[in-house]
């Protein structure tokens, strides 16, 4: 559709130029129209870049799994998901489990904890030391593994620190691989 409209504009422009410039050949007229067409396309591309809102921001996204099981974490201990699947922007540190916000924005985080039979794993999502949300996987009196997933959307500023942490004394057992943590900037 856009190409058709631009072609019509080019043909109309050529006709108008032909009337004004009887001394120009058809080849010269077509060259003028071609240059005009390129100018219009360039302006359109510049406009897209300025309006997209993404030309000056980095892509931030990560997904990590738990490499091995963790038992009996102390209260507020950071859960370190250490098997990196994706870490665009390098904002997540698999050595300490901390997400360091590189740019202001709204972010979405999701974490899943799989706990084993007759145990539980309760965790919190923490931003700058303050609990924002909790997640409870409890398989007490159940003879199967039980997962729990939580998603939170938060506004962060550059330099904010976010992480998953043990909730009280209830972080008894989290099972590897099926337990994961991910996040990305929404806008």
mmCIF file of C-alpha atoms in Angstrom:
data_model
loop_
_atom_site.group_PDB
_atom_site.id
_atom_site.type_symbol
_atom_site.label_atom_id
_atom_site.label_comp_id
_atom_site.label_asym_id
_atom_site.label_seq_id
_atom_site.Cartn_x
_atom_site.Cartn_y
_atom_site.Cartn_z
ATOM 1 C CA UNK A 1 0.000 0.000 0.000
ATOM 2 C CA UNK A 2 2.735 2.473 0.996
ATOM 3 C CA UNK A 3 4.737 1.696 -2.163
ATOM 4 C CA UNK A 4 1.633 2.279 -4.320
ATOM 5 C CA UNK A 5 0.973 5.657 -2.695
ATOM 6 C CA UNK A 6 4.590 6.709 -3.164
ATOM 7 C CA UNK A 7 4.503 5.575 -6.803
ATOM 8 C CA UNK A 8 1.363 7.674 -7.424
ATOM 9 C CA UNK A 9 3.097 10.662 -5.805
ATOM 10 C CA UNK A 10 6.138 10.074 -8.014
ATOM 11 C CA UNK A 11 4.024 9.878 -11.199
ATOM 12 C CA UNK A 12 2.070 13.022 -10.285
ATOM 13 C CA UNK A 13 5.344 14.786 -9.445
ATOM 14 C CA UNK A 14 6.819 13.728 -12.797
ATOM 15 C CA UNK A 15 3.769 15.066 -14.633
ATOM 16 C CA UNK A 16 3.983 18.384 -12.780
ATOM 17 C CA UNK A 17 7.709 18.662 -13.468
ATOM 18 C CA UNK A 18 7.197 17.842 -17.147
ATOM 19 C CA UNK A 19 4.754 20.746 -17.526
ATOM 20 C CA UNK A 20 7.124 23.142 -15.749
ATOM 21 C CA UNK A 21 10.274 21.936 -17.439
ATOM 22 C CA UNK A 22 9.604 21.351 -21.135
ATOM 23 C CA UNK A 23 13.350 21.335 -21.772
ATOM 24 C CA UNK A 24 14.074 18.304 -19.472
ATOM 25 C CA UNK A 25 14.198 14.838 -20.947
ATOM 26 C CA UNK A 26 12.114 11.974 -19.507
ATOM 27 C CA UNK A 27 15.317 10.446 -18.121
ATOM 28 C CA UNK A 28 16.133 13.671 -16.258
ATOM 29 C CA UNK A 29 12.563 13.879 -14.931
ATOM 30 C CA UNK A 30 12.713 10.302 -13.675
ATOM 31 C CA UNK A 31 16.029 11.007 -11.958
ATOM 32 C CA UNK A 32 14.456 13.998 -10.166
ATOM 33 C CA UNK A 33 11.484 11.845 -9.102
ATOM 34 C CA UNK A 34 13.823 9.092 -7.894
ATOM 35 C CA UNK A 35 15.749 11.576 -5.723
ATOM 36 C CA UNK A 36 12.478 12.953 -4.353
ATOM 37 C CA UNK A 37 11.307 9.418 -3.564
ATOM 38 C CA UNK A 38 14.589 8.706 -1.695
ATOM 39 C CA UNK A 39 14.197 11.955 0.300
ATOM 40 C CA UNK A 40 10.662 10.963 1.341
ATOM 41 C CA UNK A 41 11.835 7.485 2.392
ATOM 42 C CA UNK A 42 14.758 8.920 4.373
ATOM 43 C CA UNK A 43 12.456 11.347 6.225
ATOM 44 C CA UNK A 44 10.067 8.498 6.992
ATOM 45 C CA UNK A 45 12.882 6.352 8.402
ATOM 46 C CA UNK A 46 14.207 9.235 10.514
ATOM 47 C CA UNK A 47 10.708 9.793 11.879
ATOM 48 C CA UNK A 48 10.377 6.103 12.817
ATOM 49 C CA UNK A 49 13.688 6.165 14.699
ATOM 50 C CA UNK A 50 12.778 9.289 16.653
ATOM 51 C CA UNK A 51 9.315 8.021 17.573
ATOM 52 C CA UNK A 52 10.043 4.378 18.325
ATOM 53 C CA UNK A 53 11.385 5.111 21.799
ATOM 54 C CA UNK A 54 13.801 2.193 21.591
ATOM 55 C CA UNK A 55 16.699 3.729 19.718
ATOM 56 C CA UNK A 56 18.401 5.004 22.881
ATOM 57 C CA UNK A 57 17.616 2.169 25.312
ATOM 58 C CA UNK A 58 19.363 -1.153 25.752
ATOM 59 C CA UNK A 59 17.459 -4.414 25.674
ATOM 60 C CA UNK A 60 17.277 -5.851 29.184
ATOM 61 C CA UNK A 61 16.113 -9.452 29.682
ATOM 62 C CA UNK A 62 17.327 -12.473 31.591
ATOM 63 C CA UNK A 63 16.304 -16.043 32.358
ATOM 64 C CA UNK A 64 18.171 -18.255 34.818
ATOM 65 C CA UNK A 65 17.599 -21.690 36.326
ATOM 66 C CA UNK A 66 18.760 -23.214 39.560
ATOM 67 C CA UNK A 67 21.713 -25.530 38.889
ATOM 68 C CA UNK A 68 21.506 -27.576 42.120
ATOM 69 C CA UNK A 69 19.043 -27.896 44.976
ATOM 70 C CA UNK A 70 19.168 -25.592 47.972
ATOM 71 C CA UNK A 71 18.077 -26.568 51.476
ATOM 72 C CA UNK A 72 17.335 -24.626 54.657
ATOM 73 C CA UNK A 73 18.220 -21.092 53.612
ATOM 74 C CA UNK A 74 18.487 -18.595 56.422
ATOM 75 C CA UNK A 75 15.900 -15.776 56.556
ATOM 76 C CA UNK A 76 16.361 -13.117 53.855
ATOM 77 C CA UNK A 77 19.185 -15.070 52.167
ATOM 78 C CA UNK A 78 19.376 -14.345 48.441
ATOM 79 C CA UNK A 79 18.361 -17.255 46.235
ATOM 80 C CA UNK A 80 21.129 -17.564 43.666
ATOM 81 C CA UNK A 81 19.833 -18.871 40.348
ATOM 82 C CA UNK A 82 23.140 -19.708 38.718
ATOM 83 C CA UNK A 83 22.448 -21.410 35.374
ATOM 84 C CA UNK A 84 22.184 -18.592 32.832
ATOM 85 C CA UNK A 85 19.973 -19.225 29.820
ATOM 86 C CA UNK A 86 19.722 -15.575 28.694
ATOM 87 C CA UNK A 87 21.265 -12.384 30.082
ATOM 88 C CA UNK A 88 20.772 -9.520 27.599
ATOM 89 C CA UNK A 89 22.200 -6.324 29.024
ATOM 90 C CA UNK A 90 24.124 -8.267 31.709
ATOM 91 C CA UNK A 91 21.955 -6.808 34.493
ATOM 92 C CA UNK A 92 21.596 -10.130 36.348
ATOM 93 C CA UNK A 93 24.631 -11.425 38.262
ATOM 94 C CA UNK A 94 24.599 -15.249 38.554
ATOM 95 C CA UNK A 95 27.364 -15.108 41.189
ATOM 96 C CA UNK A 96 25.276 -13.270 43.786
ATOM 97 C CA UNK A 97 21.680 -13.531 42.474
ATOM 98 C CA UNK A 98 21.206 -9.766 42.196
ATOM 99 C CA UNK A 99 19.567 -7.827 39.365
ATOM 100 C CA UNK A 100 21.123 -4.345 39.128
ATOM 101 C CA UNK A 101 18.800 -2.035 37.219
ATOM 102 C CA UNK A 102 20.779 -0.404 34.387
ATOM 103 C CA UNK A 103 18.062 2.067 33.289
ATOM 104 C CA UNK A 104 14.874 3.591 34.662
ATOM 105 C CA UNK A 105 11.737 1.783 33.561
ATOM 106 C CA UNK A 106 8.945 -0.642 34.292
ATOM 107 C CA UNK A 107 10.142 -4.228 34.680
ATOM 108 C CA UNK A 108 8.418 -7.605 34.883
ATOM 109 C CA UNK A 109 9.899 -10.408 36.996
ATOM 110 C CA UNK A 110 8.740 -14.003 37.388
ATOM 111 C CA UNK A 111 10.130 -16.730 39.601
ATOM 112 C CA UNK A 112 9.177 -20.354 40.068
ATOM 113 C CA UNK A 113 10.102 -22.579 42.998
ATOM 114 C CA UNK A 114 9.659 -26.346 42.862
ATOM 115 C CA UNK A 115 9.720 -28.023 46.250
ATOM 116 C CA UNK A 116 9.959 -31.722 47.080
ATOM 117 C CA UNK A 117 7.394 -33.898 48.904
ATOM 118 C CA UNK A 118 6.772 -33.067 52.583
ATOM 119 C CA UNK A 119 8.618 -29.771 52.505
ATOM 120 C CA UNK A 120 8.137 -26.157 51.375
ATOM 121 C CA UNK A 121 9.919 -23.199 49.878
ATOM 122 C CA UNK A 122 8.650 -19.715 50.651
ATOM 123 C CA UNK A 123 10.353 -16.763 48.994
ATOM 124 C CA UNK A 124 10.024 -13.018 48.548
ATOM 125 C CA UNK A 125 10.714 -10.625 45.705
ATOM 126 C CA UNK A 126 12.814 -7.821 47.142
ATOM 127 C CA UNK A 127 13.692 -4.386 45.758
ATOM 128 C CA UNK A 128 16.356 -2.394 47.619
ATOM 129 C CA UNK A 129 15.817 -4.505 50.738
ATOM 130 C CA UNK A 130 12.019 -4.079 50.769
ATOM 131 C CA UNK A 131 9.691 -7.045 50.190
ATOM 132 C CA UNK A 132 7.380 -6.432 47.211
ATOM 133 C CA UNK A 133 5.719 -9.855 46.816
ATOM 134 C CA UNK A 134 5.839 -13.414 48.131
ATOM 135 C CA UNK A 135 5.646 -16.922 46.701
ATOM 136 C CA UNK A 136 4.766 -20.123 48.585
ATOM 137 C CA UNK A 137 5.378 -23.654 47.323
ATOM 138 C CA UNK A 138 4.216 -26.035 50.028
ATOM 139 C CA UNK A 139 4.144 -29.824 49.632
ATOM 140 C CA UNK A 140 3.661 -30.707 53.307
ATOM 141 C CA UNK A 141 1.628 -33.902 53.629
ATOM 142 C CA UNK A 142 1.783 -34.330 49.849
ATOM 143 C CA UNK A 143 3.725 -37.123 48.175
ATOM 144 C CA UNK A 144 4.672 -35.209 45.075
ATOM 145 C CA UNK A 145 6.746 -32.237 43.979
ATOM 146 C CA UNK A 146 4.876 -28.950 44.003
ATOM 147 C CA UNK A 147 5.710 -25.743 42.067
ATOM 148 C CA UNK A 148 4.620 -22.168 42.722
ATOM 149 C CA UNK A 149 5.092 -19.229 40.359
ATOM 150 C CA UNK A 150 4.744 -15.502 40.966
ATOM 151 C CA UNK A 151 4.993 -12.516 38.621
ATOM 152 C CA UNK A 152 5.516 -8.946 39.733
ATOM 153 C CA UNK A 153 5.664 -5.720 37.717
ATOM 154 C CA UNK A 154 7.607 -2.865 39.293
ATOM 155 C CA UNK A 155 8.940 0.567 38.414
ATOM 156 C CA UNK A 156 12.682 0.677 38.961
ATOM 157 C CA UNK A 157 15.278 3.402 38.772
ATOM 158 C CA UNK A 158 18.836 3.031 37.570
ATOM 159 C CA UNK A 159 20.898 1.447 40.351
ATOM 160 C CA UNK A 160 17.989 -0.293 42.111
ATOM 161 C CA UNK A 161 18.711 -3.866 43.225
ATOM 162 C CA UNK A 162 16.120 -6.645 42.888
ATOM 163 C CA UNK A 163 16.348 -10.279 43.960
ATOM 164 C CA UNK A 164 14.506 -13.355 45.190
ATOM 165 C CA UNK A 165 15.128 -14.098 48.881
ATOM 166 C CA UNK A 166 14.188 -16.707 51.470
ATOM 167 C CA UNK A 167 11.040 -15.881 53.436
ATOM 168 C CA UNK A 168 11.656 -16.314 57.162
ATOM 169 C CA UNK A 169 12.585 -19.852 58.153
ATOM 170 C CA UNK A 170 10.318 -21.369 55.498
ATOM 171 C CA UNK A 171 12.822 -21.800 52.673
ATOM 172 C CA UNK A 172 13.326 -25.513 53.326
ATOM 173 C CA UNK A 173 13.971 -26.996 49.868
ATOM 174 C CA UNK A 174 14.036 -25.708 46.304
ATOM 175 C CA UNK A 175 14.622 -28.205 43.538
ATOM 176 C CA UNK A 176 17.006 -27.505 40.594
ATOM 177 C CA UNK A 177 16.258 -26.945 36.893
ATOM 178 C CA UNK A 178 12.464 -26.537 37.286
ATOM 179 C CA UNK A 179 13.076 -23.592 39.600
ATOM 180 C CA UNK A 180 13.797 -20.415 37.647
ATOM 181 C CA UNK A 181 13.881 -16.620 37.707
ATOM 182 C CA UNK A 182 13.433 -14.217 34.807
ATOM 183 C CA UNK A 183 12.916 -10.546 34.152
ATOM 184 C CA UNK A 184 12.754 -7.956 31.410
ATOM 185 C CA UNK A 185 12.116 -4.261 30.894
ATOM 186 C CA UNK A 186 8.581 -3.631 29.662
ATOM 187 C CA UNK A 187 9.225 0.028 28.717
#
